[in-house]
Amino acid sequence: MKRELRHFNIGTSYGGNQDWFPTFMMRIGGCGAETACDSSVYFALHRGLTKIAPENVSALTKDDYIDFAYKMRPYLSPRMSGIDRLEIYTEGYARYLGDRGETRLTMAHLDGTEPYEKAKRAVIRQIDGGYPVPALVLNHRDKRFKDYVWHWFLINGYNETQSSFEVKAVTYSAYEWLDFSGLWNTGYERRGGLVLYKIE
């Protein structure tokens, strides 16, 4: 079974892109802010939470997105160690939501130390419920996932067959399908995890 959520395009870009950001720290450490921006645009376009995205959300330009990302920056500011814990993301994004008067969108954590099967069930439940899934990967021993080391990104689809389970990972203006078992089992004791959205 294959399920994919609707997303958004800015020109030919599939979602936002932290390479657009004009300052060095946001280019190397703005993935948390970008993930929150992409989430906000998704929820405004497809779930009716219009207060948390720019007013012209249905016709965003690259410059509009950059401006939005720098409004998100104070809540999810790049730092030397990165936004390396789920709590940093959820606390920062919750402050942003509160400042925009949006109380219906809540968040929970699924730590990267949880069993793979539990994470897989969570991804399926979230995507089936219409929620993209912010994901954080820290270190990873498998070179297939080198582009996701110390990185936040969105999962907005899954593809399950008898022999595999892949997730649709969205980052840097594009998406790719990744083996979720390999992605989840990083080979390190300290891991990232998933953020689970819910509209109350």
mmCIF file of C-alpha atoms in Angstrom:
data_model
loop_
_atom_site.group_PDB
_atom_site.id
_atom_site.type_symbol
_atom_site.label_atom_id
_atom_site.label_comp_id
_atom_site.label_asym_id
_atom_site.label_seq_id
_atom_site.Cartn_x
_atom_site.Cartn_y
_atom_site.Cartn_z
ATOM 1 C CA MET A 1 0.000 0.000 0.000
ATOM 2 C CA LYS A 2 1.254 3.449 -0.933
ATOM 3 C CA ARG A 3 0.044 6.655 0.697
ATOM 4 C CA GLU A 4 1.271 10.170 -0.011
ATOM 5 C CA LEU A 5 0.105 13.469 1.431
ATOM 6 C CA ARG A 6 -0.404 16.544 -0.681
ATOM 7 C CA HIS A 7 2.425 19.029 -0.297
ATOM 8 C CA PHE A 8 3.113 22.355 -2.021
ATOM 9 C CA ASN A 9 5.402 23.782 -4.660
ATOM 10 C CA ILE A 10 7.219 27.078 -4.880
ATOM 11 C CA GLY A 11 7.988 27.317 -8.567
ATOM 12 C CA THR A 12 9.681 24.016 -9.329
ATOM 13 C CA SER A 13 10.717 23.489 -5.701
ATOM 14 C CA TYR A 14 8.931 20.728 -3.793
ATOM 15 C CA GLY A 15 8.511 22.619 -0.534
ATOM 16 C CA GLY A 16 11.106 24.987 0.879
ATOM 17 C CA ASN A 17 14.889 24.810 0.777
ATOM 18 C CA GLN A 18 17.372 25.939 3.414
ATOM 19 C CA ASP A 19 19.953 26.577 0.696
ATOM 20 C CA TRP A 20 17.891 29.666 -0.150
ATOM 21 C CA PHE A 21 18.625 31.310 3.190
ATOM 22 C CA PRO A 22 20.975 34.294 2.904
ATOM 23 C CA THR A 23 22.882 33.784 6.172
ATOM 24 C CA PHE A 24 25.457 31.062 6.768
ATOM 25 C CA MET A 25 24.005 29.779 10.048
ATOM 26 C CA MET A 26 20.532 29.385 8.558
ATOM 27 C CA ARG A 27 21.920 27.585 5.524
ATOM 28 C CA ILE A 28 23.775 25.031 7.648
ATOM 29 C CA GLY A 29 21.430 24.942 10.638
ATOM 30 C CA GLY A 30 18.032 26.096 9.450
ATOM 31 C CA CYS A 31 16.558 22.654 8.842
ATOM 32 C CA GLY A 32 14.446 22.793 12.002
ATOM 33 C CA ALA A 33 12.956 26.152 11.030
ATOM 34 C CA GLU A 34 12.411 24.927 7.479
ATOM 35 C CA THR A 35 10.618 21.808 8.726
ATOM 36 C CA ALA A 36 8.339 23.985 10.859
ATOM 37 C CA CYS A 37 7.686 26.318 7.920
ATOM 38 C CA ASP A 38 6.840 23.441 5.597
ATOM 39 C CA SER A 39 4.556 22.002 8.290
ATOM 40 C CA SER A 40 2.827 25.362 8.710
ATOM 41 C CA VAL A 41 2.257 25.767 4.983
ATOM 42 C CA TYR A 42 0.889 22.222 4.765
ATOM 43 C CA PHE A 43 -1.538 22.739 7.645
ATOM 44 C CA ALA A 44 -2.682 26.088 6.252
ATOM 45 C CA LEU A 45 -3.269 24.744 2.744
ATOM 46 C CA HIS A 46 -4.685 21.329 3.537
ATOM 47 C CA ARG A 47 -6.034 21.384 7.114
ATOM 48 C CA GLY A 48 -7.410 24.910 7.461
ATOM 49 C CA LEU A 49 -4.932 26.269 10.045
ATOM 50 C CA THR A 50 -4.479 29.524 8.148
ATOM 51 C CA LYS A 51 -3.202 31.654 11.043
ATOM 52 C CA ILE A 52 0.172 29.888 11.121
ATOM 53 C CA ALA A 53 1.339 30.614 7.556
ATOM 54 C CA PRO A 54 1.723 33.744 5.413
ATOM 55 C CA GLU A 55 -1.523 35.280 4.164
ATOM 56 C CA ASN A 56 -0.638 34.512 0.547
ATOM 57 C CA VAL A 57 0.086 30.882 1.392
ATOM 58 C CA SER A 58 -1.560 29.599 -1.781
ATOM 59 C CA ALA A 59 0.807 31.640 -3.974
ATOM 60 C CA LEU A 60 4.115 31.688 -2.097
ATOM 61 C CA THR A 61 7.227 32.888 -3.864
ATOM 62 C CA LYS A 62 10.793 32.024 -2.933
ATOM 63 C CA ASP A 63 11.196 35.446 -1.292
ATOM 64 C CA ASP A 64 7.963 34.947 0.667
ATOM 65 C CA TYR A 65 9.254 31.642 1.975
ATOM 66 C CA ILE A 66 12.597 33.126 2.991
ATOM 67 C CA ASP A 67 10.788 35.915 4.869
ATOM 68 C CA PHE A 68 8.641 33.300 6.593
ATOM 69 C CA ALA A 69 11.678 31.237 7.588
ATOM 70 C CA TYR A 70 13.263 34.265 9.233
ATOM 71 C CA LYS A 71 10.057 34.854 11.188
ATOM 72 C CA MET A 72 10.347 31.237 12.376
ATOM 73 C CA ARG A 73 14.047 31.611 13.170
ATOM 74 C CA PRO A 74 13.673 33.101 16.691
ATOM 75 C CA TYR A 75 11.654 30.040 17.722
ATOM 76 C CA LEU A 76 13.979 27.447 16.166
ATOM 77 C CA SER A 77 17.253 29.284 16.011
ATOM 78 C CA PRO A 78 20.335 27.507 14.610
ATOM 79 C CA ARG A 79 22.919 26.705 17.278
ATOM 80 C CA MET A 80 26.332 25.073 17.443
ATOM 81 C CA SER A 81 24.987 21.668 18.496
ATOM 82 C CA GLY A 82 21.997 21.947 16.186
ATOM 83 C CA ILE A 83 18.375 21.389 17.173
ATOM 84 C CA ASP A 84 19.478 17.982 18.378
ATOM 85 C CA ARG A 85 16.595 17.008 20.665
ATOM 86 C CA LEU A 86 12.911 16.560 19.856
ATOM 87 C CA GLU A 87 12.001 18.838 22.768
ATOM 88 C CA ILE A 88 13.849 21.792 21.262
ATOM 89 C CA TYR A 89 11.734 21.525 18.121
ATOM 90 C CA THR A 90 8.386 20.965 19.849
ATOM 91 C CA GLU A 91 8.923 23.680 22.463
ATOM 92 C CA GLY A 92 10.051 26.205 19.862
ATOM 93 C CA TYR A 93 7.294 25.425 17.394
ATOM 94 C CA ALA A 94 4.696 25.425 20.187
ATOM 95 C CA ARG A 95 5.767 28.964 21.112
ATOM 96 C CA TYR A 96 5.347 29.999 17.485
ATOM 97 C CA LEU A 97 1.877 28.433 17.327
ATOM 98 C CA GLY A 98 0.885 30.112 20.577
ATOM 99 C CA ASP A 99 2.032 33.513 19.349
ATOM 100 C CA ARG A 100 -0.141 33.009 16.266
ATOM 101 C CA GLY A 101 -3.156 32.113 18.406
ATOM 102 C CA GLU A 102 -3.307 28.510 17.199
ATOM 103 C CA THR A 103 -3.982 26.069 20.041
ATOM 104 C CA ARG A 104 -5.485 23.148 18.125
ATOM 105 C CA LEU A 105 -2.210 21.731 16.794
ATOM 106 C CA THR A 106 -0.366 19.716 19.440
ATOM 107 C CA MET A 107 2.768 17.578 19.345
ATOM 108 C CA ALA A 108 4.121 14.423 20.951
ATOM 109 C CA HIS A 109 7.533 12.729 20.755
ATOM 110 C CA LEU A 110 8.558 9.302 19.569
ATOM 111 C CA ASP A 111 12.174 8.871 20.556
ATOM 112 C CA GLY A 112 14.641 7.247 18.192
ATOM 113 C CA THR A 113 15.419 4.593 20.819
ATOM 114 C CA GLU A 114 11.904 3.163 20.476
ATOM 115 C CA PRO A 115 11.581 -0.125 18.541
ATOM 116 C CA TYR A 116 11.378 0.062 14.770
ATOM 117 C CA GLU A 117 7.924 -1.544 14.634
ATOM 118 C CA LYS A 118 6.522 1.105 16.969
ATOM 119 C CA ALA A 119 7.985 3.850 14.781
ATOM 120 C CA LYS A 120 6.613 2.215 11.645
ATOM 121 C CA ARG A 121 3.119 2.038 13.141
ATOM 122 C CA ALA A 122 3.373 5.689 14.150
ATOM 123 C CA VAL A 123 4.335 6.772 10.629
ATOM 124 C CA ILE A 124 1.426 4.827 9.131
ATOM 125 C CA ARG A 125 -1.016 6.244 11.682
ATOM 126 C CA GLN A 126 0.156 9.818 11.127
ATOM 127 C CA ILE A 127 0.159 9.713 7.336
ATOM 128 C CA ASP A 128 -3.217 7.947 7.249
ATOM 129 C CA GLY A 129 -4.518 10.690 9.552
ATOM 130 C CA GLY A 130 -3.294 13.465 7.251
ATOM 131 C CA TYR A 131 -0.263 14.535 9.277
ATOM 132 C CA PRO A 132 3.260 14.988 7.900
ATOM 133 C CA VAL A 133 5.930 13.698 10.288
ATOM 134 C CA PRO A 134 8.957 15.807 11.269
ATOM 135 C CA ALA A 135 11.946 13.494 11.621
ATOM 136 C CA LEU A 136 15.357 14.043 13.182
ATOM 137 C CA VAL A 137 18.371 11.881 12.394
ATOM 138 C CA LEU A 138 21.598 12.395 14.312
ATOM 139 C CA ASN A 139 24.622 10.244 13.463
ATOM 140 C CA HIS A 140 24.174 7.249 11.161
ATOM 141 C CA ARG A 141 26.519 4.401 10.292
ATOM 142 C CA ASP A 142 24.904 3.633 6.924
ATOM 143 C CA LYS A 143 26.329 5.835 4.175
ATOM 144 C CA ARG A 144 23.041 5.612 2.271
ATOM 145 C CA PHE A 145 21.706 8.161 4.723
ATOM 146 C CA LYS A 146 24.661 10.542 4.837
ATOM 147 C CA ASP A 147 22.522 13.430 3.557
ATOM 148 C CA TYR A 148 20.280 13.049 6.603
ATOM 149 C CA VAL A 149 22.926 13.097 9.328
ATOM 150 C CA TRP A 150 22.201 15.747 11.981
ATOM 151 C CA HIS A 151 19.187 16.860 9.981
ATOM 152 C CA TRP A 152 15.490 17.631 10.315
ATOM 153 C CA PHE A 153 13.157 16.785 7.436
ATOM 154 C CA LEU A 154 9.533 15.835 6.782
ATOM 155 C CA ILE A 155 8.104 12.416 6.057
ATOM 156 C CA ASN A 156 4.919 12.805 4.029
ATOM 157 C CA GLY A 157 4.274 9.349 2.620
ATOM 158 C CA TYR A 158 4.917 5.647 2.959
ATOM 159 C CA ASN A 159 5.018 2.640 0.665
ATOM 160 C CA GLU A 160 4.532 -0.777 2.240
ATOM 161 C CA THR A 161 4.999 -4.039 0.367
ATOM 162 C CA GLN A 162 5.360 -7.618 1.575
ATOM 163 C CA SER A 163 9.140 -7.202 1.743
ATOM 164 C CA SER A 164 9.782 -3.514 2.454
ATOM 165 C CA PHE A 165 8.590 -0.329 4.091
ATOM 166 C CA GLU A 166 9.752 2.958 2.605
ATOM 167 C CA VAL A 167 9.056 6.532 3.649
ATOM 168 C CA LYS A 168 8.921 9.625 1.471
ATOM 169 C CA ALA A 169 11.522 12.039 2.870
ATOM 170 C CA VAL A 170 11.145 15.712 1.917
ATOM 171 C CA THR A 171 14.107 18.093 2.099
ATOM 172 C CA TYR A 172 16.084 20.529 -0.065
ATOM 173 C CA SER A 173 13.313 21.124 -2.644
ATOM 174 C CA ALA A 174 12.880 17.448 -3.393
ATOM 175 C CA TYR A 175 11.856 14.078 -2.025
ATOM 176 C CA GLU A 176 13.145 10.521 -2.135
ATOM 177 C CA TRP A 177 11.946 7.145 -0.933
ATOM 178 C CA LEU A 178 14.049 5.689 1.891
ATOM 179 C CA ASP A 179 14.125 2.283 3.537
ATOM 180 C CA PHE A 180 12.667 3.131 6.930
ATOM 181 C CA SER A 181 14.190 0.219 8.800
ATOM 182 C CA GLY A 182 17.661 1.272 7.703
ATOM 183 C CA LEU A 183 16.933 4.915 8.421
ATOM 184 C CA TRP A 184 15.575 4.205 11.908
ATOM 185 C CA ASN A 185 18.337 1.861 13.036
ATOM 186 C CA THR A 186 21.216 4.323 13.018
ATOM 187 C CA GLY A 187 23.749 2.143 14.810
ATOM 188 C CA TYR A 188 24.289 4.772 17.518
ATOM 189 C CA GLU A 189 23.060 4.870 21.104
ATOM 190 C CA ARG A 190 21.960 8.496 20.871
ATOM 191 C CA ARG A 191 19.280 9.000 18.259
ATOM 192 C CA GLY A 192 16.763 11.545 17.035
ATOM 193 C CA GLY A 193 13.188 10.471 16.491
ATOM 194 C CA LEU A 194 9.813 11.636 15.245
ATOM 195 C CA VAL A 195 7.397 14.418 16.129
ATOM 196 C CA LEU A 196 3.741 13.378 16.046
ATOM 197 C CA TYR A 197 1.248 16.129 15.236
ATOM 198 C CA LYS A 198 -2.411 16.122 16.251
ATOM 199 C CA ILE A 199 -5.231 18.584 15.637
ATOM 200 C CA GLU A 200 -7.471 18.668 18.694
#
